[in-house]
Short mmCIF file of C-alpha atoms in Angstrom, two decimals:
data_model
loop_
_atom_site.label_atom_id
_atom_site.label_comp_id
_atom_site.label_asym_id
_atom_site.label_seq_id
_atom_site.Cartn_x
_atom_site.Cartn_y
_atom_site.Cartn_z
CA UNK A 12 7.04 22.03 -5.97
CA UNK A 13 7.40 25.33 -3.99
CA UNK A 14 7.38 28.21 -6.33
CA UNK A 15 7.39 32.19 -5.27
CA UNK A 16 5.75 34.78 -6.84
CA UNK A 17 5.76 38.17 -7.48
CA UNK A 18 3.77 41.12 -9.58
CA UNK A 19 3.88 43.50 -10.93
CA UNK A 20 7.29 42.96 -12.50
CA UNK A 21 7.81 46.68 -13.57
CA UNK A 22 6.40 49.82 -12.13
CA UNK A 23 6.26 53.23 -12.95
CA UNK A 24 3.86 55.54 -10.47
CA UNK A 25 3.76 59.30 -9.91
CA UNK A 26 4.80 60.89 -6.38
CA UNK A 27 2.45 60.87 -3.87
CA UNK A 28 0.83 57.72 -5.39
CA UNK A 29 -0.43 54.54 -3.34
CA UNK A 30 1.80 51.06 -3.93
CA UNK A 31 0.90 47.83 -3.65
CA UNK A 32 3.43 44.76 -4.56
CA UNK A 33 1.90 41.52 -4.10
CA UNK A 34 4.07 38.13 -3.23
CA UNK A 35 2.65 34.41 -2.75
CA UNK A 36 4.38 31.51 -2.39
CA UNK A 37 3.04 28.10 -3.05
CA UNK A 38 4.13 24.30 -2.41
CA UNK A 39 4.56 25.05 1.82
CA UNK A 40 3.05 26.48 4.78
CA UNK A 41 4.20 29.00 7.44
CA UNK A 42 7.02 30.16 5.39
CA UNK A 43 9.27 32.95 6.90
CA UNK A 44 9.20 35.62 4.29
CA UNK A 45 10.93 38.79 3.32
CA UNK A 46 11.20 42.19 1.83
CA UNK A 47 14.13 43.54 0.02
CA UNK A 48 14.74 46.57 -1.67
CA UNK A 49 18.12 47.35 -3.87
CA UNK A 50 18.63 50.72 -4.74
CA UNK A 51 20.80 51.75 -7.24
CA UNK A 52 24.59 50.63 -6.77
CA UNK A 53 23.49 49.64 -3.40
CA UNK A 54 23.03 46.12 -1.97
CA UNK A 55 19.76 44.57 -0.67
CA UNK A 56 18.18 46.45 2.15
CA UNK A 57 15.96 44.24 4.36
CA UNK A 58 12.80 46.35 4.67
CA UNK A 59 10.59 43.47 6.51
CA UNK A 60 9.88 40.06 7.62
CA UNK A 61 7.31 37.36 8.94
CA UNK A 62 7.46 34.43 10.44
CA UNK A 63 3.20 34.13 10.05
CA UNK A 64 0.28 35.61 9.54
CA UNK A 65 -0.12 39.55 10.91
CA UNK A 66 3.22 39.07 12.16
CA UNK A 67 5.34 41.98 10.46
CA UNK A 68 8.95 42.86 11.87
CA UNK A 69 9.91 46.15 10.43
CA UNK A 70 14.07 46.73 9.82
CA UNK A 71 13.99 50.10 8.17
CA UNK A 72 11.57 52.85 9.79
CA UNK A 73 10.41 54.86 6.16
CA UNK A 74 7.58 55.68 4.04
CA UNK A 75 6.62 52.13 3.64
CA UNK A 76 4.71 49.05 5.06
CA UNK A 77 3.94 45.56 4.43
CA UNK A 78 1.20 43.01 5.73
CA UNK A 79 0.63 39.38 5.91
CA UNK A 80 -3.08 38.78 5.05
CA UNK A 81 -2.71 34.91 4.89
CA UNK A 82 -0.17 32.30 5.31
CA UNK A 83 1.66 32.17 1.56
CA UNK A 84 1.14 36.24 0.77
CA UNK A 85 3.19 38.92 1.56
CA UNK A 86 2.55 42.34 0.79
CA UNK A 87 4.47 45.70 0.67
CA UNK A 88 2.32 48.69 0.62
CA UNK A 89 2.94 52.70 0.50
CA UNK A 90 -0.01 55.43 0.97
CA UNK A 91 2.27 58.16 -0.73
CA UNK A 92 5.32 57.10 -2.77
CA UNK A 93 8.29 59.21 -2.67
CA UNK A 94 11.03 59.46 -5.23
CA UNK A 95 13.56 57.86 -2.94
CA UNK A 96 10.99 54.96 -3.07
CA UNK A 97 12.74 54.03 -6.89
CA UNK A 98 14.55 50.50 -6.27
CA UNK A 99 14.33 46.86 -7.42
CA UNK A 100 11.91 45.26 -4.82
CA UNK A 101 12.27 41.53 -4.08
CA UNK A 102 10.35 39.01 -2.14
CA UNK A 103 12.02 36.34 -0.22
CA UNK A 104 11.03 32.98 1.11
CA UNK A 105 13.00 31.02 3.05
CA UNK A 106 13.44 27.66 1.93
CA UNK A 107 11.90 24.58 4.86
CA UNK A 108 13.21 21.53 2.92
CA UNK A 109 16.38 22.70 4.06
CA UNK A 110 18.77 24.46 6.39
CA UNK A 111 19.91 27.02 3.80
CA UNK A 112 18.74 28.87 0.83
CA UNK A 113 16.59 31.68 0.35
CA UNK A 114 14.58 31.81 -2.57
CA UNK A 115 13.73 35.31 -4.36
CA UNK A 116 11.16 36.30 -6.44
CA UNK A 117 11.59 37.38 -9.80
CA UNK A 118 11.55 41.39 -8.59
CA UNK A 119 9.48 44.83 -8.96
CA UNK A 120 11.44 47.60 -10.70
CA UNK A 121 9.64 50.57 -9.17
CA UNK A 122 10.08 54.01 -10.80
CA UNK A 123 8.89 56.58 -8.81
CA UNK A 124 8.65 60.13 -11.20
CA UNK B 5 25.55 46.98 14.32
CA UNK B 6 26.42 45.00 11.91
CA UNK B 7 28.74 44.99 8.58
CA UNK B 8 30.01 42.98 5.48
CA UNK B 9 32.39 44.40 3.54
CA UNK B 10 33.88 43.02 0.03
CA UNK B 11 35.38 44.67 -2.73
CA UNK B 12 33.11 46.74 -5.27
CA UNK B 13 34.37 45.36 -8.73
CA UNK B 14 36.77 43.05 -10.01
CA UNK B 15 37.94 42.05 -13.05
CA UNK B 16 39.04 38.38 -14.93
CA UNK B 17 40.05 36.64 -17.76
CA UNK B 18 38.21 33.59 -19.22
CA UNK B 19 39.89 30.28 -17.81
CA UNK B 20 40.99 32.02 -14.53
CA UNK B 21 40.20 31.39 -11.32
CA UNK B 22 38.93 34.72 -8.98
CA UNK B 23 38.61 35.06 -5.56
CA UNK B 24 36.17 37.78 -3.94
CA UNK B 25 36.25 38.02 -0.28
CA UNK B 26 33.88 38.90 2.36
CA UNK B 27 34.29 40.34 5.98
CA UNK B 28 31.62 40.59 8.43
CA UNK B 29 30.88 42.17 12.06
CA UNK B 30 27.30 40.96 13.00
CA UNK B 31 26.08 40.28 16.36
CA UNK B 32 25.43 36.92 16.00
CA UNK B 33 26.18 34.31 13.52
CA UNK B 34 23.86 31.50 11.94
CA UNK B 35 25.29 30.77 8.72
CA UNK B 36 27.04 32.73 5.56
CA UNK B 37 25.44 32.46 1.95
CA UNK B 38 26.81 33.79 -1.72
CA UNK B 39 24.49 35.01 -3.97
CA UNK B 40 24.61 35.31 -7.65
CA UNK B 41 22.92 38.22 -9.16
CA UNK B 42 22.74 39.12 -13.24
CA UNK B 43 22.07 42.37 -14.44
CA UNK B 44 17.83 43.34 -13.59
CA UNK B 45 17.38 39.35 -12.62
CA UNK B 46 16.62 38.55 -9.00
CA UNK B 47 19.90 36.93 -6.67
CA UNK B 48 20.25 33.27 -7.13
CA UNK B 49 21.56 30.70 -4.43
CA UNK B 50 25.19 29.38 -4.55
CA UNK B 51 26.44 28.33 -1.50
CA UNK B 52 25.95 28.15 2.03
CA UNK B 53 28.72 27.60 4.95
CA UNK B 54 28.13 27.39 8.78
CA UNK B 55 30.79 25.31 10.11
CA UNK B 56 34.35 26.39 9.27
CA UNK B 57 36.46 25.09 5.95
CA UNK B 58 35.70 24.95 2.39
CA UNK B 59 32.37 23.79 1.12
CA UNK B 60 33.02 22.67 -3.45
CA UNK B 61 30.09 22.71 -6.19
CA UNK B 62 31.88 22.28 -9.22
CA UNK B 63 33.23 25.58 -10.22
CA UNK B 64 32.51 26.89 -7.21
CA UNK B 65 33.86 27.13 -3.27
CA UNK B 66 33.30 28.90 -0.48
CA UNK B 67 35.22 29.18 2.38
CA UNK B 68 34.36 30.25 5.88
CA UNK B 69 36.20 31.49 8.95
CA UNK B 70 34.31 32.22 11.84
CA UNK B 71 36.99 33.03 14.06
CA UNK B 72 38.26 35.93 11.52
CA UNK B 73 34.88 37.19 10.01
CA UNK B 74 36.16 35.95 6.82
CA UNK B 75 34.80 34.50 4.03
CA UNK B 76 35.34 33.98 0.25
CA UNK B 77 34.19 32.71 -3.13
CA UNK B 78 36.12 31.22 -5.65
CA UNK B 79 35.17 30.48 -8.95
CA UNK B 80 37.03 28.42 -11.42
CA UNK B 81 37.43 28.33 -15.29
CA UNK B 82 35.88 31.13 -15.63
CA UNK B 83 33.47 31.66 -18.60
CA UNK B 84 31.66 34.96 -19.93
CA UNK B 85 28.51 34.14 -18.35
CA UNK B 86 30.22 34.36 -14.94
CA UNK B 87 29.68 38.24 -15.08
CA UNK B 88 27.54 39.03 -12.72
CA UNK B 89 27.72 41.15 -9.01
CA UNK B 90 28.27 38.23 -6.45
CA UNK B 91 26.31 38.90 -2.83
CA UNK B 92 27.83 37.83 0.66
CA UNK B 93 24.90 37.75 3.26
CA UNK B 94 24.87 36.38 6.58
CA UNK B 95 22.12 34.72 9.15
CA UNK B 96 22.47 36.45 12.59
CA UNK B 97 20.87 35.73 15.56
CA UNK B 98 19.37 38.96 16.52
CA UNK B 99 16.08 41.14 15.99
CA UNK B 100 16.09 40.41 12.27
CA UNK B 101 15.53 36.60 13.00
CA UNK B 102 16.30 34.41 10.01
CA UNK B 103 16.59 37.28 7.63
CA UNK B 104 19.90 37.19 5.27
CA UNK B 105 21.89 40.86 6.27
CA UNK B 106 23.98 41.72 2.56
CA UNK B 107 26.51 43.08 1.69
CA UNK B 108 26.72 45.48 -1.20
CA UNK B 109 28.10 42.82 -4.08
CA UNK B 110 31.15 42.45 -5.83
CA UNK B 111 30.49 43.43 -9.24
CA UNK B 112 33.02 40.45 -11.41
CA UNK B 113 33.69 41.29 -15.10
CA UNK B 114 34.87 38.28 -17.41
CA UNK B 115 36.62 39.08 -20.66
CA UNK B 116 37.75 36.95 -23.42
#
């Protein structure tokens, strides 16, 4: 079956700490897949996407950045968090079986303090 | 640019049937999704419309309009567990490539 997955699942770091949020996805190959972050009482930013591996599209230009190491994991990194870093930070695959549906991981609550 | 607009918060009775709408401005269109998302828990798949006219699963439809930007869910019998912020998104054809664009969420409150 094609699952997604996604660590840690809460987050607390200091500013001015490295991040690293880790997403794999298992059951397919070459999926397209996604970062999201939702801030609070704000909907789901699209921070990046991939269609394969290295291949990193950037949406929002900011304080983060994300790589594509192999074909099923997707990673978001940050050298320096900031507090406007704080948000609910999903992964996203989109789903080949089918024309529709975008499966999300289960989330990273990130508090930056 | 683009933009999806629907309405913050509503609010419903259990049994009812609620509308939320959606309106969208995107250059390019490939397809309109709703999203269910509970409090802290990641979104969760509903529906999906491309063509224009009402698409039914069970308690739930979704309508789409291409020609107006408009779309909307509409939920049936409502029950408690229907509280949740509902999430319009839509597939463009543009430098995001397949990536789902949202809309802030309609926040829907059920009461008994």
């Amino acid at each position: 079956s094609q699952t997604i997955h996604q660590w840690p699942a809460t987050l607390v770091q200091p500013v001015g700490s490295p991040l690293s949020l880790e997403c794999t996805v298992e059951g397919t190959s070459n999926p397209n897949l996604y970062w999201y972050r939702q801030a609070a009482g704000r909907g789901l930013q699209l921070l990046f996407y991939s269609v394969g591996i290295g291949q990193i599209s950037s949406e929002v230009p900011q304080n983060l950045s994300a790589s594509r190491p192999q074909d099923r994991q997707f990673i978001l990194s940050s050298k320096k968090l900031l507090l406007s870093d704080s948000g609910f930070y999903l992964c996203a695959w989109r789903v080949t079986t089918a024309d529709y549906g975008y499966t999300f991981g289960s989330g990273t609550r990130l508090t930056v303090v | 640019g683009q933009n999806i607009d629907q309405p913050t918060e509503m609010t419903a009775t259990e049994g009812a049937i609620v509308q939320i709408n959606c309106t969208y401005q995107t250059s390019g269109f490939n397809g309109l999704f709703w999203y269910q998302q509970h409090a802290g828990e990641a979104p969760t798949f509903l529906s999906y419309n491309v063509l224009d006219g009402l698409e039914e699963k069970g308690r739930f439809s979704s309508f789409l309009s291409r020609s107006k930007g408009y779309s909307y869910l509409l939920l049936k019998e409502l029950q408690m567990k229907d509280s949740a912020s509902y999430l319009c998104a839509v597939r463009g054809v543009n430098q995001a490539g397949t990536a789902l664009i949202f809309g802030k969420g309609t926040t829907l409150s059920v009461s008994s």
